[in-house]
Coordinates of C-alpha atoms in Angstrom, one line a residue:
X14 CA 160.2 110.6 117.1
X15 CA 163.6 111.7 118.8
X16 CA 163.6 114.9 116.9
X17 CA 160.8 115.8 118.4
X18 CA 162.4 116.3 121.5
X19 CA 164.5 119.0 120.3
X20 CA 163.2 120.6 117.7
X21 CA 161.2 122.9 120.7
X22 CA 164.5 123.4 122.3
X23 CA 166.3 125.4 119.1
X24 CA 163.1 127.8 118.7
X25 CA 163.3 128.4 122.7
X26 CA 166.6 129.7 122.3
X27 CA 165.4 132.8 120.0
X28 CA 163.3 133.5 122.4
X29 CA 160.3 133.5 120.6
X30 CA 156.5 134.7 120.9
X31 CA 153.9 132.2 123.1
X32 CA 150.4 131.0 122.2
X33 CA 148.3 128.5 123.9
X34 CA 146.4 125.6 122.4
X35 CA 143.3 123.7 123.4
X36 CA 141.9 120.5 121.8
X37 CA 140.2 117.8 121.6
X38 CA 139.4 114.5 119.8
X39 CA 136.9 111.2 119.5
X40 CA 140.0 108.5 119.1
X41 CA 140.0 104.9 118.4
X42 CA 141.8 102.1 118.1
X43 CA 143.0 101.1 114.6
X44 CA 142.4 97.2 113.9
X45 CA 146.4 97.0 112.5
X46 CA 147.2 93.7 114.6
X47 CA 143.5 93.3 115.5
X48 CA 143.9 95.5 119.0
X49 CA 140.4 97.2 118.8
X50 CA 138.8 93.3 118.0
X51 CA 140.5 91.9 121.1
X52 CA 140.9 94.4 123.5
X53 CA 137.5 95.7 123.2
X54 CA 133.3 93.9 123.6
X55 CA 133.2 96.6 120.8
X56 CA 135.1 99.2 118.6
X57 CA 133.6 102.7 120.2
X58 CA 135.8 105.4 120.5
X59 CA 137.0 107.0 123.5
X60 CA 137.3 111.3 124.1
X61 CA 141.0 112.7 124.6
X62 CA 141.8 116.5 126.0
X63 CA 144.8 118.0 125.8
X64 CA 146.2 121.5 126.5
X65 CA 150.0 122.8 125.0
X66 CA 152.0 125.6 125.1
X67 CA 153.5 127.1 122.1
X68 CA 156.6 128.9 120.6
X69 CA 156.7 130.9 117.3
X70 CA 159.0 132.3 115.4
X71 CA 159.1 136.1 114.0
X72 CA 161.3 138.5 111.9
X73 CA 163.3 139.3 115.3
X74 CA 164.8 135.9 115.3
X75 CA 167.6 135.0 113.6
X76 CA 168.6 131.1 112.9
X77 CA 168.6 128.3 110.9
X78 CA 165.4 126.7 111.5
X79 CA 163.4 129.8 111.5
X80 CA 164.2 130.4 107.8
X81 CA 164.7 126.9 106.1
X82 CA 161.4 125.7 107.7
X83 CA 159.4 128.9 107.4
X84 CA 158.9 130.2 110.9
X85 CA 157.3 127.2 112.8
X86 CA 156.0 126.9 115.8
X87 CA 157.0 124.4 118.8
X88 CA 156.3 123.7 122.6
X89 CA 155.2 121.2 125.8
X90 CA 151.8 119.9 126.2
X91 CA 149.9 117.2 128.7
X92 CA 147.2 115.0 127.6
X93 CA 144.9 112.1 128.7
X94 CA 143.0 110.0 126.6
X95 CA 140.1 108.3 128.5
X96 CA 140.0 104.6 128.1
X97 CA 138.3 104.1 131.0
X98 CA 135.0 105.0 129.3
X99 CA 135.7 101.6 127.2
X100 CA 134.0 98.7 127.3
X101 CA 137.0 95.7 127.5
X102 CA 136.9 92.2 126.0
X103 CA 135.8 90.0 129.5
X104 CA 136.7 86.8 127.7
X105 CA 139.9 87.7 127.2
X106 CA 140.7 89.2 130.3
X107 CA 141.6 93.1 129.5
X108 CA 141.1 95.9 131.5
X109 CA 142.4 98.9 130.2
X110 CA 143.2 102.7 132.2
X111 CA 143.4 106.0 131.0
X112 CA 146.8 107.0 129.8
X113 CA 148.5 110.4 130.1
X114 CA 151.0 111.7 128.1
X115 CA 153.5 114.7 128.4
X116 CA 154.7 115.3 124.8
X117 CA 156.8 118.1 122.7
X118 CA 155.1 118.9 119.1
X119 CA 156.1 121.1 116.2
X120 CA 153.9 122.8 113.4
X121 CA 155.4 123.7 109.8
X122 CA 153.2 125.6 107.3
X123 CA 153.3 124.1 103.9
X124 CA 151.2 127.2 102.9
X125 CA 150.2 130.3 104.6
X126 CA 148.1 133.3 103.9
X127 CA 147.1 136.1 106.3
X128 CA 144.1 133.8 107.7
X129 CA 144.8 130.5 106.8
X130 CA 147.6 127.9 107.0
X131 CA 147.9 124.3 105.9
X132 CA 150.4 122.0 107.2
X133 CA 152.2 119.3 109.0
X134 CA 151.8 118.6 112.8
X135 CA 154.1 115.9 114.6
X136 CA 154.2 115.1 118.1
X137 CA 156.5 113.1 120.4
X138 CA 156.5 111.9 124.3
X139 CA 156.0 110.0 126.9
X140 CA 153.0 108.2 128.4
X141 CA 152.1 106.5 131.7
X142 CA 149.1 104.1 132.5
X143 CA 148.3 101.6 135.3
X144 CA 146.9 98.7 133.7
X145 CA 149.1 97.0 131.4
X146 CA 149.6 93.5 130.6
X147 CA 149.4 90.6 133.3
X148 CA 149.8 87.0 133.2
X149 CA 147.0 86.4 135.9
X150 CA 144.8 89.5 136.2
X151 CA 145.3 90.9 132.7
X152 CA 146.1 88.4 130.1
X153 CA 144.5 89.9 126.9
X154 CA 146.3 93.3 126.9
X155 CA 149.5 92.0 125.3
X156 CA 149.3 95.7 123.5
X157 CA 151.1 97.5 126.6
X158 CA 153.2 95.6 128.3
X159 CA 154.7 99.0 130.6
X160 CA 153.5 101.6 132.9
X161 CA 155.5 104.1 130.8
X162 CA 155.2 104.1 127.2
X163 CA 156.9 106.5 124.0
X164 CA 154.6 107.9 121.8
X165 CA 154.2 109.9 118.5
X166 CA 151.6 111.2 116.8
X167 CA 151.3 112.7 113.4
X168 CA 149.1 114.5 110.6
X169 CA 148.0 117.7 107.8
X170 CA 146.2 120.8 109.9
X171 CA 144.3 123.0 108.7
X172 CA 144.4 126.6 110.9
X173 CA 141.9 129.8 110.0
X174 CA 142.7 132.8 112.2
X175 CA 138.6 134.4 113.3
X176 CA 140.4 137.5 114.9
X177 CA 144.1 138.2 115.1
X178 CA 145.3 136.2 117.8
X179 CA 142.6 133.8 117.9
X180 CA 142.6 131.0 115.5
X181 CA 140.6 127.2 115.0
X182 CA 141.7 124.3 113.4
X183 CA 141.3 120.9 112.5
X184 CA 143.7 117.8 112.3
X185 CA 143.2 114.4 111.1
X186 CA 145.9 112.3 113.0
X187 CA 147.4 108.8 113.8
X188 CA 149.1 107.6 117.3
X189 CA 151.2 105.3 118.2
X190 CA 152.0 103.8 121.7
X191 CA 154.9 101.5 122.4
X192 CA 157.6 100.6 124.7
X193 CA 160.5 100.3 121.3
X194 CA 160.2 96.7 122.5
X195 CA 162.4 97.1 125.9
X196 CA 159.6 95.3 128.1
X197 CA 157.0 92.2 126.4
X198 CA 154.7 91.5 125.6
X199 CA 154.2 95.2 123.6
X200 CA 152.6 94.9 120.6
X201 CA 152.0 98.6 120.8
X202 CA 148.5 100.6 120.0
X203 CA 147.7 102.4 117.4
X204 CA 144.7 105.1 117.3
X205 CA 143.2 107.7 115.1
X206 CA 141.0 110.1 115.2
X207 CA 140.2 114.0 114.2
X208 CA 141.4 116.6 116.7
X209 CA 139.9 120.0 116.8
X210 CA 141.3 122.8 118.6
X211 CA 141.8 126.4 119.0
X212 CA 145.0 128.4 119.8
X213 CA 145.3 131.8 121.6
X214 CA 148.4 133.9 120.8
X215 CA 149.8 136.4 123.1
X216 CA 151.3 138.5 121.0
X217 CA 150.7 139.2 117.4
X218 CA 151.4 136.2 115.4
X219 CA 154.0 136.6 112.1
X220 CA 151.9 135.5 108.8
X221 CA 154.9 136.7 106.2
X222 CA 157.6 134.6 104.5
X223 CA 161.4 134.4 104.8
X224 CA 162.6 137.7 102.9
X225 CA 165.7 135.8 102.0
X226 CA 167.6 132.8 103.2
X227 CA 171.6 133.3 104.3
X228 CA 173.0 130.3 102.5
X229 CA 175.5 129.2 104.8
X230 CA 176.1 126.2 104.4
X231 CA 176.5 123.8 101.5
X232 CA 173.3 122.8 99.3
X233 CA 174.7 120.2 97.4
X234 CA 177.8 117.8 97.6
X235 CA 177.8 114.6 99.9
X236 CA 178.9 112.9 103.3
X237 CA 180.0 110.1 104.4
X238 CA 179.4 108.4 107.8
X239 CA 180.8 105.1 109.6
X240 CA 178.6 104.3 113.2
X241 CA 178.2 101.6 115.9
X242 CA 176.4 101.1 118.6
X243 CA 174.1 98.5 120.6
X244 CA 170.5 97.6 120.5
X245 CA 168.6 96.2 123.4
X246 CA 165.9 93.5 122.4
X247 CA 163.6 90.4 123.3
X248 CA 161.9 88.1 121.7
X249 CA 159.0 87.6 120.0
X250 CA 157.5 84.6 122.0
X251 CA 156.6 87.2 124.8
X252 CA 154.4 89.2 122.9
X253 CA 152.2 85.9 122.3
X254 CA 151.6 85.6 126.4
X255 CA 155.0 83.1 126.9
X256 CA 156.7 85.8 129.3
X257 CA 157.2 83.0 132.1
X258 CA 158.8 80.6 129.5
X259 CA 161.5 83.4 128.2
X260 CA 162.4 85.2 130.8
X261 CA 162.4 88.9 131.4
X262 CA 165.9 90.0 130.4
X263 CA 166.9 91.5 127.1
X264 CA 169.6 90.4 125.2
X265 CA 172.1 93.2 123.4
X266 CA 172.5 93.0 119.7
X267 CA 175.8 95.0 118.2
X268 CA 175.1 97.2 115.0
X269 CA 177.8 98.6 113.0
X270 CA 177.1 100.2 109.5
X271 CA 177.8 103.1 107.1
X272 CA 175.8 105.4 104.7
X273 CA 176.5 108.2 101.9
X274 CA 174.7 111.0 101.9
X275 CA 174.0 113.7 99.4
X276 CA 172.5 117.1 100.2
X277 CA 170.3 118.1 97.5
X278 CA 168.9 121.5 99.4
X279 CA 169.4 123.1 103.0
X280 CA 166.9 121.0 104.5
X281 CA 167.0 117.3 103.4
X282 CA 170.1 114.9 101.6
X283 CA 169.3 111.1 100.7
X284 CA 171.5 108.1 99.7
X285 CA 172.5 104.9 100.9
X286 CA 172.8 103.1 104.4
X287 CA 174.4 99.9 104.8
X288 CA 173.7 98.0 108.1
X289 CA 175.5 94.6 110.1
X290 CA 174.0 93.1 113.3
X291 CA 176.0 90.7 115.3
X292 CA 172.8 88.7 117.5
X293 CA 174.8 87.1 121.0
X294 CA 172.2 85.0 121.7
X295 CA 170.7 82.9 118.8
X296 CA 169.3 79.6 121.4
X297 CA 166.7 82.3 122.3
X298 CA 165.8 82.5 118.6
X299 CA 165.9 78.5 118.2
X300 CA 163.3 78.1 121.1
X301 CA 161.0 81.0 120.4
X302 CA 160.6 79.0 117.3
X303 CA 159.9 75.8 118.9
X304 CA 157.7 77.1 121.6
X305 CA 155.8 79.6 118.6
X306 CA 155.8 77.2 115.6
X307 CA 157.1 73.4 117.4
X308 CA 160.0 73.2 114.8
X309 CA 163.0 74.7 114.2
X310 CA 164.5 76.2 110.9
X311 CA 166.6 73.7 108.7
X312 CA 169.1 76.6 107.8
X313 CA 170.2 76.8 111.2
X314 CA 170.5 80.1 113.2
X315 CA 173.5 82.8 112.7
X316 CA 174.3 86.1 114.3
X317 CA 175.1 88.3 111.4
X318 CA 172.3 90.0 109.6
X319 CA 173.0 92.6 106.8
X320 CA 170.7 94.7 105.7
X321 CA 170.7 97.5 102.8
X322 CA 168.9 100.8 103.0
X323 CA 167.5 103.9 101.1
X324 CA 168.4 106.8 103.9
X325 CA 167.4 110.0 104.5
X326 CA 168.2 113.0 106.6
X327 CA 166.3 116.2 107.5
X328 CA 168.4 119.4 109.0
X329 CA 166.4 121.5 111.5
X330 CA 169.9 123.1 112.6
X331 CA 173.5 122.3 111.1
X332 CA 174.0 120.3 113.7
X333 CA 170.6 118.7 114.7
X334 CA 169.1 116.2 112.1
X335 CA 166.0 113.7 112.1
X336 CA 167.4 110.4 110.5
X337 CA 165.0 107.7 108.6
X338 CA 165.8 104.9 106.2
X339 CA 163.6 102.0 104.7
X340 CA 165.1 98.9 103.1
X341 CA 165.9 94.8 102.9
X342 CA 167.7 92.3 104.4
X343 CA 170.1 90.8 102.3
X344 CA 170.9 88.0 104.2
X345 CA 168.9 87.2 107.7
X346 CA 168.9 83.6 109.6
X347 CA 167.4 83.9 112.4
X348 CA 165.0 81.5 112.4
X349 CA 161.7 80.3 111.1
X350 CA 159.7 83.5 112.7
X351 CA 161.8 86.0 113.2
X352 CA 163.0 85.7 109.3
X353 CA 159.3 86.4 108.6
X354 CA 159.8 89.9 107.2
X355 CA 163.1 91.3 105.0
X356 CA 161.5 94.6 105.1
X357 CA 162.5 97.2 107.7
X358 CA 162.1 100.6 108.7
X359 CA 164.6 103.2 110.7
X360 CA 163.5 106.4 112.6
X361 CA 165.7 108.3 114.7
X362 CA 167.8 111.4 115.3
X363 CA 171.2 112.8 115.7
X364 CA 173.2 115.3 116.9
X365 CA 176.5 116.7 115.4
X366 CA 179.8 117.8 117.7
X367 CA 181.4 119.7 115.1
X368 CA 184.1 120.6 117.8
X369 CA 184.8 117.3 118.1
X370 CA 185.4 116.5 114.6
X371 CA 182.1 116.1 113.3
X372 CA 181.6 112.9 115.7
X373 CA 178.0 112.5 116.3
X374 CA 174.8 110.5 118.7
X375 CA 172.4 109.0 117.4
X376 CA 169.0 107.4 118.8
X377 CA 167.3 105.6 116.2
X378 CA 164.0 103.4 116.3
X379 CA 163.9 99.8 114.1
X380 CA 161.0 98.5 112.9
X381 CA 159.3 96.4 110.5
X382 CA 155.6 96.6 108.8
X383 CA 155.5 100.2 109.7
X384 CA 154.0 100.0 113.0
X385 CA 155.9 96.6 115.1
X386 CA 158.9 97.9 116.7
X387 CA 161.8 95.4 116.4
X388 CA 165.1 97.5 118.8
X389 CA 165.8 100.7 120.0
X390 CA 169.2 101.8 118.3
X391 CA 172.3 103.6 120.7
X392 CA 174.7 104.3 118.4
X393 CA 178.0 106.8 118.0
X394 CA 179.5 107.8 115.1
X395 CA 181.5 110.3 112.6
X396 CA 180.5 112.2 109.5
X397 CA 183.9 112.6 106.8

């Protein structure tokens, strides 16, 4: 999701052509942790707007991402999506409110023809809504448990140009709403749903190719990076309406790891990540367990956690990348539930300094099952 953020930022510097998009969707909730059974009386779909203003690359423009991703397009755009037209679950005490979301997206074109393109749409941002959860007024929304919320959003398009600057398309998506676990109870929200939209450009649109790529940079070979940083987390207990019993303040978690990369074209390298988590606090983990499941683990609680990863890295600029990595814990006790899982997924982004010898940020998402978010990852690091 971080890349996202500034992806639209590289294409703005080339100054690039404009086009405005209008759409529109019938969304829903998605039943992954049962959100649309116990938030909702029943599972009817609410309508979403949104409005965005986009960036596109031509011939004229001369960088990296234009040619290795074949001219795509970028910008800002506001939404709302109207839960207010949904009827909540009394029993359980919910009451949901619309949310509205300012978010940065980018289009590539898998395939393009003068009419028609096919491709992949992201977007990325940040939402706000009033209700959210409440131990006395709103008990059964343990799916938002903050006003402000991040959010991404991704799916295939479909785009057929009707006159030369006009063009329709269609997009099935999927959403996701969370918090990356800094506030609980968040279990998150996940919708889909089928946007439809049309996009006006104000100049004439490029439909061509790349006439040729300037290779400059390495395709092949590999890297090698060392990192560390901290993660800010809480436990699980709060996301099963025990806030009052845990407290409100997270605990910091220390990650340090390494991973070899190699680059196998100009856009993407893949290898091997190895991670270490040092956990301060492990009598939170002992009584989440004893308030969750009223007995604690007979292997006893430790800090370290290892974990080993398949990585991979996507370059939308030499020194921009988007960073993701699935894998297994090799060795994790913390606990009867939060040892549940030994898979675990990695999302992020960094950004190289090569100035300052190749040292680089990185903001990274952890999570597990695809869709729970465990920590939100600060890290700094250097690529040999």
């Amino acid at each position: 999701m971080p890349a996202l953020f500034l992806i639209p930022l590289q294409i703005l510097a080339d100054k690039p052509d404009m086009s405005i998009r209008l759409g529109g969707r019938y969304g829903r909730f998605s039943n992954i942790d049962d959100a649309a059974e116990l938030l909702l009386e029943h599972n009817s779909g609410y309508p979403h707007f949104d409005i965005a203003f986009g960036f596109n690359h031509s011939p004229k423009d001369s960088s990296y991402i234009r040619d290795a991703w074949n001219y795509p397009t970028a910008g800002v755009g506001f939404s709302v999506s109207l839960y207010d037209c949904l009827e909540c679950n009394k029993e359980r005490n919910v009451s949901l409110s619309n949310i509205y979301n300012l978010y940065l997206f980018s289009e590539w074109d898998l395939y393009r023809s003068k009419k028609l393109s096919l491709g992949i749409y992201g977007e990325a941002g940040i939402g706000y809504t009033k209700e959210i959860y409440d131990a006395a007024t709103n008990r059964g929304n343990w799916f938002l448990g903050s006003h402000l919320t991040l959010f991404a959003g991704i799916g295939p398009y479909l785009r057929y140009f009707i006159t030369p600057q006009l063009e329709l398309g269609l997009s099935p998506m999927f959403w996701h709403h969370s918090n990356g676990r800094v506030k609980l109870p968040n279990v998150g929200l996940n919708e889909y749903g089928v946007e439809l939209f049309m996009r006006y450009h104000l100049g004439t649109p490029y439909r061509g190719r790349p006439a040729h790529f300037a290779k400059t940079d390495k395709a092949s070979g590999h890297n090698w990076d060392i990192y560390a940083g901290a993660a800010p987390y809480m436990s699980r207990a709060q996301q099963h309406g025990m806030p009052e019993t845990m407290g409100g303040t997270p605990e910091w978690r220390a990650v340090i790891g390494g991973d070899i990369l190699w680059k196998i074209s100009h856009i993407y390298s893949t290898g091997a990540q190895l991670d270490i988590f040092y956990t301060s606090d492990t009598d939170i983990l002992k009584e989440c367990d004893k308030l969750l499941l009223g007995d604690t683990s007979p292997d006893g609680y430790h800090p370290i956690q290892l974990g080993i990863s398949s990585a991979h890295e996507l370059y939308f600029s030499p020194r921009f990348t988007m960073y993701g990595s699935i894998g297994l814990y090799l060795y994790r006790e913390l606990g009867l539930y939060e040892s549940r899982t030994i898979v675990f997924e990695k999302l992020g982004a960094r950004y190289y300094l090569p100035k300052a010898g190749n040292i680089f940020l990185a903001l990274n998402c952890r999570a597990y099952n695809c869709v729970r978010a465990d920590n939100l990852e600060f890290c700094i690091g250097k690529r040999f």
